[in-house]
């Protein structure tokens, strides 16, 4: 027998007869006359190639095949009945999936709280999370593998071509080995910090922030002495704890406690002509392809907008 699509009406008639075990009562329940119900069940059995009811003049009973089929058909009808409401919920962004990539700094505090609160508010929207640096996120956007990303960049320098919601701006602080001679200084003299070996992320990861750090050195008349590059902030901090060098990290990284590392503010520095050298800052943004936004993503964006106090 070839598989065939069967009208839901036939399945409703099957359930009515299975529950009433009487064609006449089933017809009344369906607001029909008995002959069409009898014919519909006969046609259903012919289509399936299976006898669903044992019929005699005295009784109607489900066959083993009919008994096995009944729970599945009830579930099918329940799902079909729920489809209109589910379609409306999906259109309103209350049902669906949002695939979100995020940089590690957001994962220290903000993202776990957002996920917890959003799941309470929208329990039928699945948030799928993957940690990824900015360059990896851009590749994932190009392949259609993520819906949104939480990216780190220099203030106002989010990657072009994406819709953007600024989430947080924060200063960069120095991570130093706890036994370093500058570890006790509060603040750390900037001129001395800039003379230390540097641990930093590769430029391809966050070009704008990498350039901002290097601009700081150049403005102070220094050339960065890069001792080691590392991709993840946790790895950078671990390298600092091993005495490889110092690192400029977002303020939020201070929540990552690592033995052998201290975090310090840097002091001001007067550059050439006594011009004040500005310390770099960083910004985190929620970004997404505007043309690919869907209702569940829009609901998540509005949730983040609300949580960060950003004006619409």
Coordinates of C-alpha atoms in Angstrom, one line a residue, residues 127-310:
X127 CA 17.9 29.9 23.4
X128 CA 20.8 28.0 21.8
X129 CA 24.1 29.5 23.0
X130 CA 27.6 29.1 21.6
X131 CA 30.8 30.9 22.8
X132 CA 32.6 32.5 19.9
X133 CA 35.0 35.4 19.2
X134 CA 34.0 38.2 16.9
X135 CA 35.7 36.9 13.8
X136 CA 34.0 33.4 14.3
X137 CA 30.7 35.1 14.8
X138 CA 31.0 37.0 11.5
X139 CA 31.7 33.7 9.7
X140 CA 28.7 32.1 11.4
X141 CA 26.5 35.0 10.3
X142 CA 27.7 34.5 6.7
X143 CA 26.8 30.8 6.9
X144 CA 23.4 31.4 8.5
X145 CA 24.4 29.4 11.6
X146 CA 23.5 32.0 14.2
X147 CA 20.7 34.6 14.6
X148 CA 22.4 37.1 16.9
X149 CA 25.8 37.7 18.5
X150 CA 27.1 39.5 21.6
X151 CA 30.3 41.1 20.3
X152 CA 33.1 43.0 21.9
X153 CA 34.6 46.0 20.1
X154 CA 35.9 49.5 20.6
X155 CA 33.1 52.0 21.4
X156 CA 31.0 52.7 18.4
X157 CA 33.0 50.4 16.2
X158 CA 30.7 47.4 15.8
X159 CA 31.1 45.5 12.5
X160 CA 29.1 47.2 9.7
X161 CA 26.2 45.6 8.0
X162 CA 24.5 44.4 11.1
X163 CA 21.7 45.8 13.2
X164 CA 23.1 46.8 16.6
X165 CA 22.0 47.3 20.2
X166 CA 24.7 48.7 22.5
X167 CA 24.7 46.6 25.7
X168 CA 27.5 48.0 27.9
X169 CA 30.6 50.2 27.7
X170 CA 33.4 49.6 30.2
X171 CA 37.0 50.6 30.8
X172 CA 40.0 48.5 30.2
X173 CA 42.0 47.6 33.3
X174 CA 45.4 46.1 33.7
X175 CA 45.9 42.4 34.7
X176 CA 49.3 42.0 36.3
X177 CA 51.1 39.0 38.0
X178 CA 50.4 39.3 41.7
X179 CA 54.1 39.3 42.4
X180 CA 54.9 42.0 39.9
X181 CA 56.6 45.2 41.1
X182 CA 53.6 47.3 40.0
X183 CA 51.0 45.1 41.6
X184 CA 50.8 47.2 44.8
X185 CA 50.5 50.5 42.9
X186 CA 47.1 52.2 43.0
X187 CA 46.8 53.4 40.3
X188 CA 49.5 51.8 38.2
X189 CA 51.8 54.4 36.6
X190 CA 50.8 54.2 32.9
X191 CA 54.3 55.0 31.6
X192 CA 55.7 52.0 33.5
X193 CA 52.9 49.7 32.5
X194 CA 53.5 50.4 28.9
X195 CA 57.1 49.4 29.2
X196 CA 56.1 45.8 30.3
X197 CA 55.7 42.8 27.9
X198 CA 52.2 42.6 26.6
X199 CA 49.7 39.7 26.4
X200 CA 47.0 40.4 23.9
X201 CA 44.4 38.8 21.6
X202 CA 45.2 38.6 17.9
X203 CA 44.0 41.6 15.8
X204 CA 41.7 39.4 13.7
X205 CA 39.6 38.7 16.9
X206 CA 38.6 42.3 17.7
X207 CA 40.4 44.6 15.2
X208 CA 39.0 47.9 16.6
X209 CA 39.9 47.1 20.2
X210 CA 43.3 45.7 19.3
X211 CA 44.0 49.0 17.4
X212 CA 42.8 51.1 20.3
X213 CA 45.3 49.4 22.7
X214 CA 48.1 49.9 20.2
X215 CA 47.1 53.5 19.7
X216 CA 47.5 54.0 23.4
X217 CA 51.1 52.8 23.2
X218 CA 51.8 54.9 20.1
X219 CA 50.3 58.0 21.7
X220 CA 52.6 57.6 24.6
X221 CA 55.6 57.2 22.3
X222 CA 55.9 53.5 23.0
X223 CA 56.0 50.4 20.8
X224 CA 54.0 47.4 22.2
X225 CA 56.3 44.5 23.1
X226 CA 54.0 41.6 22.5
X227 CA 55.1 38.7 24.5
X228 CA 52.2 36.3 23.6
X229 CA 48.9 36.3 21.8
X230 CA 45.9 34.3 23.0
X231 CA 42.3 34.2 21.9
X232 CA 40.2 33.8 25.1
X233 CA 40.3 36.3 27.9
X234 CA 40.6 33.4 30.4
X235 CA 43.7 32.2 28.6
X236 CA 45.1 35.7 28.6
X237 CA 44.6 36.0 32.3
X238 CA 46.2 32.6 32.9
X239 CA 49.3 33.7 30.9
X240 CA 49.5 36.8 33.0
X241 CA 49.4 34.6 36.1
X242 CA 52.4 32.8 34.7
X243 CA 54.4 36.0 34.5
X244 CA 54.4 36.2 30.7
X245 CA 53.4 39.8 30.7
X246 CA 50.6 42.3 31.5
X247 CA 47.3 42.6 29.7
X248 CA 44.6 45.1 29.1
X249 CA 41.2 43.4 29.8
X250 CA 37.6 44.6 30.1
X251 CA 36.5 45.6 33.6
X252 CA 34.1 42.7 33.7
X253 CA 37.0 40.2 33.5
X254 CA 37.8 41.2 37.1
X255 CA 35.1 38.7 38.0
X256 CA 37.3 36.0 36.8
X257 CA 39.4 35.3 39.8
X258 CA 42.7 33.6 39.1
X259 CA 45.4 32.9 41.6
X260 CA 48.5 34.9 40.8
X261 CA 46.7 37.8 39.1
X262 CA 45.6 41.2 40.3
X263 CA 43.6 43.8 38.4
X264 CA 44.5 47.5 38.7
X265 CA 43.4 50.8 37.3
X266 CA 46.1 52.7 35.3
X267 CA 46.9 56.3 36.0
X268 CA 46.9 59.1 33.5
X269 CA 49.8 59.8 31.3
X270 CA 50.8 63.0 29.5
X271 CA 52.0 62.4 26.0
X272 CA 54.0 64.6 23.7
X273 CA 53.4 68.2 24.4
X274 CA 51.8 67.3 27.8
X275 CA 48.7 66.1 25.9
X276 CA 46.7 63.7 28.1
X277 CA 46.7 60.1 26.7
X278 CA 43.2 58.6 26.9
X279 CA 42.9 55.1 28.2
X280 CA 41.0 52.8 25.8
X281 CA 37.5 51.4 26.6
X282 CA 35.5 48.6 25.1
X283 CA 31.8 48.1 24.2
X284 CA 29.6 45.1 24.0
X285 CA 26.8 45.1 21.5
X286 CA 24.1 42.7 20.5
X287 CA 24.2 42.4 16.7
X288 CA 22.1 40.6 14.2
X289 CA 21.3 40.7 10.4
X290 CA 18.4 43.1 10.2
X291 CA 17.0 41.4 7.0
X292 CA 17.0 38.0 8.7
X293 CA 15.2 39.0 12.0
X294 CA 12.3 36.8 12.9
X295 CA 9.7 37.2 15.7
X296 CA 11.5 35.2 18.4
X297 CA 14.7 37.1 17.7
X298 CA 12.8 40.4 17.8
X299 CA 11.4 39.5 21.2
X300 CA 14.8 38.7 22.5
X301 CA 16.2 42.0 21.2
X302 CA 13.4 43.9 23.0
X303 CA 14.1 41.9 26.2
X304 CA 17.8 42.9 26.1
X305 CA 16.8 46.5 25.3
X306 CA 14.6 46.5 28.4
X307 CA 17.2 44.9 30.6
X308 CA 19.9 47.3 29.5
X309 CA 17.7 50.4 29.7
X310 CA 18.4 51.3 26.1

